[in-house]
């Protein structure tokens, strides 16, 4: 149904054809969680679930936005951007704000947007909204901004206007995705490498816990503060330490006694996870899925016990797979406190896996388990 219904809605609402149709995908992340804002590595990919934009420029300062999925309209002026309490329009106004703060001259626009990225599922629907609009404005107003700048604008919108102090992974993956590839991003210098993923016998399945923790955003910001607190202790002891990337196990353990217990646990997770992504990527290069899967479980254990961003339902979903021969690896994905687990599953066992997981989840929580089998796609693009 998407994107044609978005284009049709645009025509009905604004009585003209849209100038531009853009697709901005959601993302998965195979490994490297909570490492982006700690100067580590991540391994995300764009997926075949996306937000679509139908947009046309205007000659005044008015922006009229129709959310197809919420069936709501929101209008604002370019020179009067006011954040609304927990409103979808903030993701879009945030992008407009960042573009203008960077000194780029734009006019208003008419926009219809919507798509099939589940919200609150940890697959970055908000990043897709941000990168999609940044991409649209760049095209509509010939801003000629490098793609990485559009990523940074999306991230800054989330940080400054929405108020979530996220890292760069989600907007990066939504923008730079490539068909059938995952991307290893070095979040310290933003260099990246595509890993074509050939999984002839396996498939990637997300299991949605259905949990949307309202605490998620504030706990996310708290984790960042805890990381900063630990890092400041370490850099006092070791002046060469500029970020968690520079911290060895020996340095960390030498400071354990000076750290609060929770800060030490966060640090232990981060140092381990930065190292794990490197090992996992080597395993992927060597086609060693067993090691890759084992690293996914190690990540989950760290997120559950040390970083403390999992929840009972996510742990349950991962636990169901631990002795399942059809599953190579499983872990919670994204910021945490709800959302999906990501699972690498043997293709021939897919149906049996889905049945087993669905039955177990229903028996435990009385709820149907929603799952998505995802394909890896290109990033944000003009259609
Ligand atoms: C959220 C943030 C990302 C990243 C992940 C955790 O998705 O938006 O920047 O920190 O959580 O890896």
Coordinates of C-alpha atoms and ligand atoms in Angstrom, one line a residue:
X1 CA 0.0 0.0 0.0
X2 CA 2.9 2.4 0.7
X3 CA 4.1 4.6 -0.9
X4 CA 1.3 5.0 -3.4
X5 CA -1.3 5.8 -0.6
X6 CA 1.0 8.6 0.6
X7 CA 1.2 10.1 -2.8
X8 CA -2.6 9.8 -3.2
X9 CA -3.2 11.4 0.1
X10 CA -0.9 14.2 -0.8
X11 CA -2.9 14.9 -4.0
X12 CA -6.2 14.8 -2.1
X13 CA -5.0 17.1 0.6
X14 CA -3.0 19.7 -1.3
X15 CA -4.7 19.4 -4.7
X16 CA -1.4 19.0 -6.6
X17 CA 1.2 16.3 -7.3
X18 CA 4.0 16.0 -4.8
X19 CA 7.4 17.2 -6.1
X20 CA 9.3 14.4 -4.4
X21 CA 8.6 11.0 -3.0
X22 CA 11.2 9.7 -0.6
X23 CA 11.7 6.4 1.3
X24 CA 13.5 6.4 4.6
X25 CA 14.0 3.0 6.2
X26 CA 14.1 1.7 9.8
X27 CA 17.1 -0.2 11.0
X28 CA 18.2 -3.3 12.8
X29 CA 21.5 -3.7 14.7
X30 CA 23.2 -7.0 14.8
X31 CA 25.7 -6.2 17.4
X32 CA 27.3 -3.1 19.1
X33 CA 24.6 -1.7 21.4
X34 CA 25.1 1.5 23.4
X35 CA 28.5 1.8 21.9
X36 CA 27.8 4.6 19.4
X37 CA 27.9 7.4 22.0
X38 CA 30.9 5.7 23.6
X39 CA 33.1 6.0 20.4
X40 CA 32.9 2.3 19.7
X41 CA 31.6 0.3 16.7
X42 CA 28.1 -0.7 15.7
X43 CA 26.9 -3.1 13.0
X44 CA 23.5 -1.9 11.8
X45 CA 21.6 -2.3 8.5
X46 CA 18.6 -0.6 6.9
X47 CA 15.5 -2.8 6.6
X48 CA 12.4 -3.2 4.3
X49 CA 10.2 -1.2 6.6
X50 CA 10.2 2.5 6.0
X51 CA 8.6 5.9 6.3
X52 CA 7.5 7.5 3.0
X53 CA 7.4 11.2 2.3
X54 CA 5.4 13.0 -0.4
X55 CA 6.5 16.7 -0.3
X56 CA 6.4 19.9 -2.2
X57 CA 8.0 23.3 -1.5
X58 CA 6.1 26.4 -0.7
X59 CA 7.1 30.0 -1.2
X60 CA 6.1 31.2 2.3
X61 CA 7.2 30.1 5.8
X62 CA 4.3 27.7 6.4
X63 CA 4.9 24.0 6.9
X64 CA 1.7 21.8 6.8
X65 CA 2.3 18.2 7.7
X66 CA -0.2 15.3 7.5
X67 CA 0.6 12.2 9.4
X68 CA -1.1 9.5 7.3
X69 CA -0.9 6.9 10.1
X70 CA -2.2 9.1 12.9
X71 CA -4.7 10.8 10.5
X72 CA -3.7 14.2 11.9
X73 CA -2.5 17.5 10.5
X74 CA 0.0 19.8 12.1
X75 CA 1.0 23.3 10.9
X76 CA 3.8 25.5 12.0
X77 CA 5.8 28.5 10.8
X78 CA 9.5 28.2 10.0
X79 CA 10.3 31.1 12.4
X80 CA 8.1 29.8 15.3
X81 CA 9.2 26.3 16.2
X82 CA 7.7 25.2 19.5
X83 CA 8.2 21.7 20.8
X84 CA 4.9 20.0 21.7
X85 CA 4.7 17.5 24.7
X86 CA 5.4 14.0 23.3
X87 CA 4.2 14.8 19.8
X88 CA 5.2 13.2 16.4
X89 CA 5.7 16.7 14.9
X90 CA 8.8 17.3 17.1
X91 CA 10.9 14.9 15.0
X92 CA 10.1 17.0 11.9
X93 CA 10.3 20.5 13.6
X94 CA 13.6 19.4 15.1
X95 CA 15.0 18.8 11.6
X96 CA 13.8 22.1 10.3
X97 CA 15.3 23.8 13.4
X98 CA 18.7 22.2 12.8
X99 CA 18.7 23.0 9.1
X100 CA 18.0 26.6 9.9
X101 CA 20.5 26.8 12.8
X102 CA 23.1 25.6 10.3
X103 CA 22.3 28.7 8.3
X104 CA 20.6 27.1 5.3
X105 CA 17.8 29.1 3.7
X106 CA 14.6 27.1 3.2
X107 CA 11.0 27.9 2.7
X108 CA 8.0 26.1 4.0
X109 CA 6.6 22.8 2.6
X110 CA 3.5 20.7 2.3
X111 CA 4.1 17.1 3.4
X112 CA 2.3 13.8 3.9
X113 CA 4.3 11.1 5.6
X114 CA 3.6 7.6 6.9
X115 CA 4.9 4.0 6.7
X116 CA 5.1 0.6 8.1
X117 CA 7.9 0.9 10.7
X118 CA 6.3 -0.2 14.0
X119 CA 6.7 2.5 16.6
X120 CA 8.2 1.8 20.0
X121 CA 9.7 -1.5 18.6
X122 CA 13.3 -0.4 18.7
X123 CA 13.6 -0.3 14.9
X124 CA 14.1 3.5 14.7
X125 CA 10.9 4.9 13.2
X126 CA 11.9 8.3 14.7
X127 CA 15.3 8.3 13.0
X128 CA 13.7 7.4 9.7
X129 CA 11.4 10.4 10.1
X130 CA 14.4 12.6 10.8
X131 CA 16.6 11.4 8.0
X132 CA 13.7 11.3 5.6
X133 CA 12.9 15.0 6.1
X134 CA 16.6 16.1 6.1
X135 CA 17.0 14.3 2.8
X136 CA 13.8 15.9 1.4
X137 CA 14.8 19.4 2.4
X138 CA 18.3 18.9 0.9
X139 CA 16.7 17.9 -2.4
X140 CA 13.9 20.5 -2.4
X141 CA 16.1 23.4 -1.6
X142 CA 19.3 22.3 -3.4
X143 CA 21.3 22.6 -0.2
X144 CA 24.0 20.3 -1.5
X145 CA 24.8 18.9 1.9
X146 CA 27.0 15.9 2.2
X147 CA 25.0 12.8 3.2
X148 CA 26.9 12.5 6.6
X149 CA 25.7 16.1 7.4
X150 CA 22.1 15.0 6.8
X151 CA 22.7 12.2 9.3
X152 CA 24.1 14.7 11.8
X153 CA 21.1 17.0 11.3
X154 CA 18.8 14.0 12.1
X155 CA 20.7 13.1 15.2
X156 CA 20.9 16.7 16.4
X157 CA 17.1 17.1 15.9
X158 CA 16.6 14.1 18.3
X159 CA 19.1 15.5 20.8
X160 CA 18.1 19.1 20.9
X161 CA 14.4 19.2 20.0
X162 CA 13.1 15.8 21.1
X163 CA 15.4 15.7 24.1
X164 CA 16.8 12.2 23.7
X165 CA 20.6 12.2 23.9
X166 CA 21.0 9.4 21.3
X167 CA 24.1 8.5 19.4
X168 CA 24.4 8.5 15.6
X169 CA 23.7 4.9 14.8
X170 CA 20.0 5.0 13.9
X171 CA 20.2 8.0 11.6
X172 CA 23.4 6.7 10.0
X173 CA 21.9 3.3 9.2
X174 CA 18.7 4.8 7.9
X175 CA 20.7 7.0 5.5
X176 CA 23.6 4.8 4.5
X177 CA 21.9 1.3 4.3
X178 CA 22.8 -0.9 1.4
X179 CA 20.9 -3.8 0.0
X180 CA 22.0 -7.2 1.5
X181 CA 24.7 -5.5 3.7
X182 CA 25.3 -4.6 7.2
X183 CA 27.5 -1.7 7.9
X184 CA 30.3 -1.5 10.5
X185 CA 30.5 2.1 11.6
X186 CA 33.4 3.3 13.7
X187 CA 31.6 5.9 15.8
X188 CA 34.9 7.6 16.7
X189 CA 35.7 8.9 13.3
X190 CA 32.6 7.9 11.3
X191 CA 34.5 5.7 8.9
X192 CA 32.4 2.8 7.8
X193 CA 32.6 -0.5 5.9
X194 CA 29.9 -2.5 4.2
X195 CA 29.8 -6.2 5.0
X196 CA 27.8 -8.0 2.3
X197 CA 25.8 -10.6 4.2
X198 CA 25.3 -13.8 2.5
X199 CA 23.2 -16.0 4.6
X200 CA 22.0 -18.8 2.3
X201 CA 20.6 -20.9 5.1
X202 CA 19.6 -18.2 7.6
X203 CA 17.2 -15.4 8.1
X204 CA 16.8 -12.4 10.5
X205 CA 13.6 -12.4 12.5
X206 CA 12.6 -9.7 15.0
X207 CA 10.3 -10.7 17.9
X208 CA 8.4 -7.7 19.3
X209 CA 7.9 -7.9 23.0
X210 CA 5.1 -5.3 22.6
X211 CA 6.6 -3.5 25.6
X212 CA 6.9 0.3 25.2
X213 CA 8.6 1.5 28.4
X214 CA 7.8 5.1 29.1
X215 CA 11.0 5.2 31.2
X216 CA 13.1 4.4 28.2
X217 CA 14.1 7.9 27.2
X218 CA 15.0 9.1 30.7
X219 CA 16.9 5.8 31.5
X220 CA 18.8 6.2 28.2
X221 CA 20.0 9.7 29.2
X222 CA 20.9 8.3 32.6
X223 CA 23.1 5.6 31.0
X224 CA 24.9 8.3 29.1
X225 CA 25.6 10.2 32.3
X226 CA 26.8 7.1 34.1
X227 CA 29.2 6.5 31.2
X228 CA 30.4 10.1 31.4
X229 CA 31.0 9.7 35.2
X230 CA 33.1 6.6 34.7
X231 CA 35.0 8.1 31.9
X232 CA 35.9 11.2 33.8
X233 CA 37.4 9.0 36.6
X234 CA 39.4 7.0 34.1
X235 CA 40.7 10.1 32.3
X236 CA 41.9 11.5 35.6
X237 CA 43.9 8.4 36.2
X238 CA 45.0 8.0 32.6
X239 CA 45.2 11.4 30.8
X240 CA 45.6 9.7 27.5
X241 CA 42.0 8.4 27.8
X242 CA 39.7 10.5 25.7
X243 CA 36.8 8.0 25.3
X244 CA 35.8 4.5 26.2
X245 CA 37.6 3.3 23.1
X246 CA 40.9 4.1 24.8
X247 CA 40.1 2.1 27.9
X248 CA 41.7 -1.3 28.4
X249 CA 40.6 -4.0 30.9
X250 CA 43.6 -3.3 33.0
X251 CA 42.8 0.4 33.2
X252 CA 39.2 -0.3 34.1
X253 CA 39.9 -2.8 36.8
X254 CA 42.6 -0.5 38.3
X255 CA 39.8 2.0 38.9
X256 CA 37.1 -0.3 40.1
X257 CA 37.5 0.6 43.8
X258 CA 37.0 4.3 43.0
X259 CA 33.8 3.8 41.0
X260 CA 30.2 3.4 42.2
X261 CA 29.0 -0.2 41.6
X262 CA 26.5 0.8 38.9
X263 CA 29.1 2.9 37.0
X264 CA 31.6 0.1 37.1
X265 CA 29.0 -2.3 35.7
X266 CA 28.1 0.1 32.8
X267 CA 31.8 0.5 32.1
X268 CA 32.4 -3.3 32.1
X269 CA 29.6 -3.7 29.6
X270 CA 30.9 -0.9 27.3
X271 CA 34.5 -2.0 27.2
X272 CA 33.4 -5.6 26.5
X273 CA 30.9 -4.6 23.8
X274 CA 33.5 -2.5 21.9
X275 CA 35.8 -5.5 21.9
X276 CA 33.0 -7.9 21.0
X277 CA 31.9 -6.1 17.8
X278 CA 35.5 -6.4 16.4
X279 CA 35.5 -10.2 17.2
X280 CA 32.0 -10.6 15.8
X281 CA 32.9 -8.8 12.5
X282 CA 36.0 -11.1 12.1
X283 CA 33.7 -14.1 12.6
X284 CA 31.3 -12.7 10.0
X285 CA 34.1 -12.3 7.6
X286 CA 35.2 -15.9 8.2
X287 CA 31.6 -17.1 7.8
X288 CA 31.7 -18.3 11.3
X289 CA 28.1 -17.8 12.3
X290 CA 28.4 -19.9 15.5
X291 CA 30.9 -17.4 17.0
X292 CA 28.9 -14.5 15.8
X293 CA 25.8 -15.9 17.5
X294 CA 27.7 -16.5 20.7
X295 CA 28.7 -12.9 20.7
X296 CA 25.0 -11.9 20.3
X297 CA 24.2 -13.8 23.5
X298 CA 27.1 -12.3 25.3
X299 CA 25.8 -8.9 24.3
X300 CA 22.4 -9.7 25.7
X301 CA 23.8 -10.9 29.0
X302 CA 25.7 -7.7 29.3
X303 CA 22.7 -5.5 28.5
X304 CA 20.6 -7.5 30.9
X305 CA 22.9 -7.7 33.9
X306 CA 25.5 -4.9 33.6
X307 CA 24.0 -2.2 31.5
X308 CA 20.5 -2.9 32.9
X309 CA 18.5 -1.8 29.9
X310 CA 16.6 -5.1 29.2
X311 CA 13.2 -6.1 30.6
X312 CA 11.5 -9.3 31.7
X313 CA 9.8 -9.9 28.4
X314 CA 13.0 -9.4 26.3
X315 CA 14.9 -11.7 28.6
X316 CA 12.1 -14.3 28.3
X317 CA 12.2 -14.1 24.5
X318 CA 16.0 -14.6 24.4
X319 CA 15.9 -17.4 27.0
X320 CA 13.4 -19.3 24.8
X321 CA 16.1 -19.5 22.1
X322 CA 19.1 -20.5 24.2
X323 CA 18.8 -24.2 23.6
X324 CA 17.1 -24.0 20.2
X325 CA 19.3 -25.5 17.5
X326 CA 17.5 -23.5 14.9
X327 CA 18.8 -20.2 16.4
X328 CA 22.3 -19.0 15.8
X329 CA 22.0 -15.9 18.1
X330 CA 19.5 -13.8 19.8
X331 CA 19.5 -10.6 21.9
X332 CA 17.6 -7.5 22.7
X333 CA 18.1 -4.8 20.1
X334 CA 18.3 -1.0 20.3
X335 CA 18.0 1.3 23.3
X336 CA 16.1 -1.3 25.4
X337 CA 13.3 -1.3 28.0
X338 CA 11.1 -3.0 25.5
X339 CA 11.0 -3.3 21.7
X340 CA 12.3 -6.3 19.8
X341 CA 14.8 -9.1 20.0
X342 CA 16.9 -9.8 16.9
X343 CA 17.3 -13.5 16.0
X344 CA 19.4 -15.3 13.4
X345 CA 17.4 -18.4 12.6
X346 CA 17.8 -21.3 10.2
X347 CA 15.6 -20.8 7.2
X348 CA 14.3 -24.3 7.1
X349 CA 13.2 -24.0 10.8
X350 CA 11.5 -20.7 10.4
X351 CA 7.9 -21.8 10.8
X352 CA 8.7 -24.1 13.7
X353 CA 10.6 -21.3 15.4
X354 CA 7.8 -18.8 15.0
X355 CA 5.3 -21.4 16.3
X356 CA 7.4 -22.2 19.3
X357 CA 8.1 -18.6 20.2
X358 CA 4.4 -17.6 19.7
X359 CA 3.1 -20.4 21.9
X360 CA 5.6 -19.7 24.6
X361 CA 4.9 -15.9 24.6
X362 CA 1.2 -16.5 24.7
X363 CA 1.5 -19.0 27.5
X364 CA 3.6 -16.7 29.6
X365 CA 2.0 -13.3 28.9
X366 CA -1.3 -14.1 27.3
X367 CA -0.4 -12.1 24.2
X368 CA 0.1 -12.8 20.6
X369 CA 3.8 -12.4 19.6
X370 CA 4.3 -10.1 16.7
X371 CA 7.3 -11.0 14.5
X372 CA 9.0 -9.5 11.4
X373 CA 11.3 -11.3 9.0
X374 CA 13.5 -8.5 7.7
X375 CA 15.4 -8.0 4.5
X376 CA 18.4 -5.6 4.3
X377 CA 17.8 -2.7 2.0
X378 CA 19.3 0.6 0.7
X379 CA 19.1 3.6 2.9
X380 CA 17.1 6.8 2.4
X381 CA 16.4 7.4 -1.3
X382 CA 14.3 9.2 -3.8
X383 CA 11.6 7.0 -5.4
Ligands
LIG1 C1 19.0 4.0 20.5 C2 19.8 5.2 20.1 C3 21.1 4.8 19.4 C4 21.9 3.8 20.2 C5 21.0 2.6 20.6 C6 21.7 1.7 21.5 O1 18.6 3.3 19.3 O2 19.1 6.0 19.2 O3 21.9 6.0 19.1 O4 22.5 4.3 21.2 O5 19.8 3.1 21.2 O6 22.7 1.0 20.9

